[in-house]
CSV table of C-alpha atoms in Angstrom, one decimal:
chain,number,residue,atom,x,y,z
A,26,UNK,CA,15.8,-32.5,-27.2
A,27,UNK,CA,16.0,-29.1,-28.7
A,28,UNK,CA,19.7,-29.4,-28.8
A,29,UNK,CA,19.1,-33.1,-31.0
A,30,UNK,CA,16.6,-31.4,-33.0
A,31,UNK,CA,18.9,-28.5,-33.7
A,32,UNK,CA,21.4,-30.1,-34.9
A,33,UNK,CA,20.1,-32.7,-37.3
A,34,UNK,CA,17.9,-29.7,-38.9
A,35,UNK,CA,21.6,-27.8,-39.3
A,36,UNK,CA,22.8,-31.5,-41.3
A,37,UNK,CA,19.8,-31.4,-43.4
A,38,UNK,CA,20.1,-27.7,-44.7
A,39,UNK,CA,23.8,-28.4,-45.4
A,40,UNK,CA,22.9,-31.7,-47.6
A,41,UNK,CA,20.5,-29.1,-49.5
A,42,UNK,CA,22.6,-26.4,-50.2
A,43,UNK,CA,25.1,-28.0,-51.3
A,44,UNK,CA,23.4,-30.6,-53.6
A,45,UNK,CA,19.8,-29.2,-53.6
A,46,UNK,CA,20.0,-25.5,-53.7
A,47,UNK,CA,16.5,-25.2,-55.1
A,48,UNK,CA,15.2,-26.5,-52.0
A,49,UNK,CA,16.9,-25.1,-49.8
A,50,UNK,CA,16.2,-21.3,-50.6
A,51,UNK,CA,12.5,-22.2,-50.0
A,52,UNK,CA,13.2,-22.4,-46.6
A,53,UNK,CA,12.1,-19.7,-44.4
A,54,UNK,CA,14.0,-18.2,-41.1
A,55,UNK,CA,12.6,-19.5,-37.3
A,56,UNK,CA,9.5,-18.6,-36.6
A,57,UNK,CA,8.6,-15.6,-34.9
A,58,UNK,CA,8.1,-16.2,-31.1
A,59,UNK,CA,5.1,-14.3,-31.1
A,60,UNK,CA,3.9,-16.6,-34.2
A,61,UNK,CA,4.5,-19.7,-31.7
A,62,UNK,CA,2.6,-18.1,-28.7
A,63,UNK,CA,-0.3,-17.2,-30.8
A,64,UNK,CA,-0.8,-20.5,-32.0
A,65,UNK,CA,-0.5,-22.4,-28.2
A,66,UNK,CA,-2.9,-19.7,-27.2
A,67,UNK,CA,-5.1,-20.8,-29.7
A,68,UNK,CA,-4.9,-25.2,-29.5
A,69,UNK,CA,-4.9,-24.4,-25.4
A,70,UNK,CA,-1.8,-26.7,-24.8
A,71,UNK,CA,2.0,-26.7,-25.5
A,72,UNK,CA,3.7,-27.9,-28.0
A,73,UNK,CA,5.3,-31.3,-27.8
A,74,UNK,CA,9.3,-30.0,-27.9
A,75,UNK,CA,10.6,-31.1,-30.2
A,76,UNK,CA,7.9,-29.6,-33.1
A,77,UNK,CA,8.8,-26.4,-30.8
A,78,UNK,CA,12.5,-26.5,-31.3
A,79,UNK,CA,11.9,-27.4,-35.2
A,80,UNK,CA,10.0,-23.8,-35.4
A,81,UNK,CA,12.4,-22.6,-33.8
A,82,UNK,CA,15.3,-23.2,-36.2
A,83,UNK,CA,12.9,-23.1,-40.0
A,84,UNK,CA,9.2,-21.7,-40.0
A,85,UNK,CA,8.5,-24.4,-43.1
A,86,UNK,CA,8.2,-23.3,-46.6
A,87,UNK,CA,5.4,-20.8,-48.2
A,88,UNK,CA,3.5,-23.4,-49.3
A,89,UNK,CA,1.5,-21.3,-52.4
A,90,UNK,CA,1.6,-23.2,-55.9
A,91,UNK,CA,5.2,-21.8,-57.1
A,92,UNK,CA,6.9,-23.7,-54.4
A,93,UNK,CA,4.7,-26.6,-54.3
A,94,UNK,CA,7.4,-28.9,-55.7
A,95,UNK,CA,10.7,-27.0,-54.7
A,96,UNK,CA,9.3,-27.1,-50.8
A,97,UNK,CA,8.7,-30.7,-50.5
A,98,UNK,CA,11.1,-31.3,-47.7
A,99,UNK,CA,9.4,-34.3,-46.1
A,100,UNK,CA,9.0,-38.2,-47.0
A,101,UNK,CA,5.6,-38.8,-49.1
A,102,UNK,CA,6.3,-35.2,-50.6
A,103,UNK,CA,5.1,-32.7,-47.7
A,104,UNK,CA,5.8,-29.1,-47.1
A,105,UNK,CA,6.5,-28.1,-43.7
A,106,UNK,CA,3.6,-25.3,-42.7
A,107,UNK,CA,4.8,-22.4,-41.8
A,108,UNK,CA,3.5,-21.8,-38.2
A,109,UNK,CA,1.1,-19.2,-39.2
A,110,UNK,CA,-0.3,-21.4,-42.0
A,111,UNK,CA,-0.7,-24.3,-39.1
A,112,UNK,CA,-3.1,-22.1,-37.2
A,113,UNK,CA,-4.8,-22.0,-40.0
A,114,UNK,CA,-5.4,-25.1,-41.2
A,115,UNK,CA,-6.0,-26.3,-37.9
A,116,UNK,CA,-8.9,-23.7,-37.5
A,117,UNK,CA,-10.4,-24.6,-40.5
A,118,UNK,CA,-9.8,-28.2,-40.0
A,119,UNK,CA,-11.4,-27.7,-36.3
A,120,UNK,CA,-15.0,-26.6,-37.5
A,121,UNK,CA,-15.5,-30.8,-38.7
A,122,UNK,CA,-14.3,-32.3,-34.9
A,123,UNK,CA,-14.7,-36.0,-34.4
A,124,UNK,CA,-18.2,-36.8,-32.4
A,125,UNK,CA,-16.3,-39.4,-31.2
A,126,UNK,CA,-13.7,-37.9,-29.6
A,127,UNK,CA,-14.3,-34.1,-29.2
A,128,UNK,CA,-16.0,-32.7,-26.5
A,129,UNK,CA,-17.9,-29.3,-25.8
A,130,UNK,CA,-15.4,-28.8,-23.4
A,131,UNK,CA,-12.1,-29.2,-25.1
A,132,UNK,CA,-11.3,-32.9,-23.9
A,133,UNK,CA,-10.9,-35.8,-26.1
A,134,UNK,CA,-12.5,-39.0,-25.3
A,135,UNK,CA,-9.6,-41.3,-27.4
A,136,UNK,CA,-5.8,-41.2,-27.1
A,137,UNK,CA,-2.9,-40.0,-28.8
A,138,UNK,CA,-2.3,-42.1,-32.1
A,139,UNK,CA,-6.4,-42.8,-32.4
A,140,UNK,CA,-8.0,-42.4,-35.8
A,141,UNK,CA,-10.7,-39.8,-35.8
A,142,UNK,CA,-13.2,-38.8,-38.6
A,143,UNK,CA,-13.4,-36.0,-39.9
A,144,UNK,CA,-11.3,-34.1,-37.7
A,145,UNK,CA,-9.6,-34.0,-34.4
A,146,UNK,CA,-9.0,-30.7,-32.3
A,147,UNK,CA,-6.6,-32.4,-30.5
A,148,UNK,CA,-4.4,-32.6,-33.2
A,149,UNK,CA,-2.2,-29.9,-35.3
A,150,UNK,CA,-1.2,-29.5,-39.1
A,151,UNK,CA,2.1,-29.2,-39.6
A,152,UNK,CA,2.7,-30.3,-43.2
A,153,UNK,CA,0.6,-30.3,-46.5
A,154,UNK,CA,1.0,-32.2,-49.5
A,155,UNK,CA,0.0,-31.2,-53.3
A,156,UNK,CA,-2.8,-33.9,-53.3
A,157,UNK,CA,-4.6,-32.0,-50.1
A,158,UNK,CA,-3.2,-34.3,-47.6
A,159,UNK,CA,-2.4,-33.2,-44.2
A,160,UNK,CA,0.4,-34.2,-41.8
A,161,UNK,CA,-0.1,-33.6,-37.8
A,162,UNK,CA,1.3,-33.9,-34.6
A,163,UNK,CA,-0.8,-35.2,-31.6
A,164,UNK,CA,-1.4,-33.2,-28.9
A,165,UNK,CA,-4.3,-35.5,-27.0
A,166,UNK,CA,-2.7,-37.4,-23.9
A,167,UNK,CA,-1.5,-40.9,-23.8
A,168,UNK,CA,1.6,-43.2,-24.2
A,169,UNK,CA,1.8,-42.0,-27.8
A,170,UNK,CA,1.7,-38.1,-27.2
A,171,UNK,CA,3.5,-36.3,-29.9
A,172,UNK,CA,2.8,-39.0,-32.6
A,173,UNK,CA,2.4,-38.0,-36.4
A,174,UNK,CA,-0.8,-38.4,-37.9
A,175,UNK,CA,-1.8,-38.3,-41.2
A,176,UNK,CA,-5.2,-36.8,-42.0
A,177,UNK,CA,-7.4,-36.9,-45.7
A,178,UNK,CA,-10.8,-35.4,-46.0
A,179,UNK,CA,-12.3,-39.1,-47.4
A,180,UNK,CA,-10.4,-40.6,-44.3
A,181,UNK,CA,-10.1,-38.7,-41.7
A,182,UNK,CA,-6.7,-38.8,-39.4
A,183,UNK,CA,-4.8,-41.8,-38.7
A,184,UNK,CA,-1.9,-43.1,-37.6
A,185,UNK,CA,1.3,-42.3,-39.8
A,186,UNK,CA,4.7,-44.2,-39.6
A,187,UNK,CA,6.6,-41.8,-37.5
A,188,UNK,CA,6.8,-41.5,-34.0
A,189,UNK,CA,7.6,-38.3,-33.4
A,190,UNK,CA,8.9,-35.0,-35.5
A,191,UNK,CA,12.3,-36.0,-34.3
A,192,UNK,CA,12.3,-39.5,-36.2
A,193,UNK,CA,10.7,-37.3,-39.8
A,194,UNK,CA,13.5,-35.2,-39.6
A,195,UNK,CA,16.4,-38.4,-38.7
A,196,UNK,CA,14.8,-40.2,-41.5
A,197,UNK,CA,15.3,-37.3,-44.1
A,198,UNK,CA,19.0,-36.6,-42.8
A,199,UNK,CA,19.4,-40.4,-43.0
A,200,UNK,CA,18.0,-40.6,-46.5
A,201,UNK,CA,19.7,-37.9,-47.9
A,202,UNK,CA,23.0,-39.2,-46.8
A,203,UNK,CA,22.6,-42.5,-47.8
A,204,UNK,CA,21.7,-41.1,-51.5
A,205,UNK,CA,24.5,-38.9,-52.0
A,206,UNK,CA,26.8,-41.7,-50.5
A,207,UNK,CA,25.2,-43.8,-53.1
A,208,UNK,CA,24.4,-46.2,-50.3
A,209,UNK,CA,22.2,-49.3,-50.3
A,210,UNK,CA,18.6,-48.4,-49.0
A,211,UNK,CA,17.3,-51.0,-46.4
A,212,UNK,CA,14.6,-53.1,-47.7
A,213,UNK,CA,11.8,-51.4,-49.5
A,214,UNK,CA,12.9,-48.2,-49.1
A,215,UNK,CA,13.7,-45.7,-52.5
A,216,UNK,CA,16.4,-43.2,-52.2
A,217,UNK,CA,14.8,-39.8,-52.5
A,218,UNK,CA,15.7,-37.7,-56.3
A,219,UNK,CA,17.2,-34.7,-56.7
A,220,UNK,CA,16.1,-33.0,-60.3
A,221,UNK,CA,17.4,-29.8,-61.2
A,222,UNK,CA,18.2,-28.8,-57.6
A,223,UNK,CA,14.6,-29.9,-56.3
A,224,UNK,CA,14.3,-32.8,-53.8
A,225,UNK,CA,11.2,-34.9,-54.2
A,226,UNK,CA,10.4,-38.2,-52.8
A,227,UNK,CA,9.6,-41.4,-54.1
């Protein structure tokens, strides 16, 4: 898994350097190991392995307003947290836990891939967009452990399109490819732009 995850990442920063350098300085080296045991220590539970091997190969992109556009690495135009920035969002994120699903005692009553409102302590920021939106990997057990959820303070969190971090980061290599092949996308699907050296997504 780590080796998969490796690799595709190494694809993916070649595809930017070369044809979106602006991008690509944004970023940052692996994350510090002690970065990555602070934050398990603090969500009580590992990591699903392959958002471990991702931080272990980038630790996202600062994601302060001067690199807001440069840094959106991900579909829908989300910056990868750096893993500090994580444990902070999911902190302040975990103060609002779903009555639902939260317990006093650090269970959840739903399943991986469940919506939740406001929060869930079960799952973990990894990504932010400009608009305030969250994007999270699911820690709760289940079939669907390691899921990516999307979370909005008027919604809550909910079920997002991908799997797993594994299929984001197959679906940006595949993307970018396809675009600088100038390759058909499949069926409702926009090639992403790249303006100036900066990658955004439609």
């Amino acid at each position: 898994m780590g080796t998969s995850v490796a690799r595709t990442w190494q694809r993916i920063v070649a595809l930017l350097s070369e044809h979106a350098p602006a991008t690509a300085r944004e970023i940052r080296p692996p994350a510090p190991a002690a970065d990555l045991e602070h934050l398990r220590a603090r969500v009580g539970q590992e990591l699903p392995p392959e958002l471990a091997a991702w931080w272990a190969v980038m630790d996202g992109v600062d994601d302060h307003r001067g690199v807001a556009r440069s840094g959106q690495l991900i579909p829908k135009n989300y910056l990868p947290l750096p893993v500090t920035r994580a444990e902070d969002e999911y902190v302040r994120q975990s103060r609002y836990p779903d009555p639902g699903c939260c317990t006093p005692e650090g269970t959840h009553r739903k399943e991986a891939g469940q919506d939740g409102f406001p929060f869930c302590t079960g799952v973990l920021p990894i990504g932010r967009a400009i608009d305030g939106g969250l994007l999270c990997v699911d820690l709760r057990p289940g079939d669907d452990h390691g899921c990516v959820m999307e979370w909005y303070a008027s919604e809550g969190i909910y079920r997002s399109e991908w799997a797993s971090v594994t299929e984001i980061l197959d679906e940006i290599a595949e993307r970018l490819d396809n675009y600088l092949h100038d390759r058909e996308p499949p069926y409702r699907e926009r090639h992403p732009v790249i303006t100036d050296g900066e990658l955004t997504w439609p």
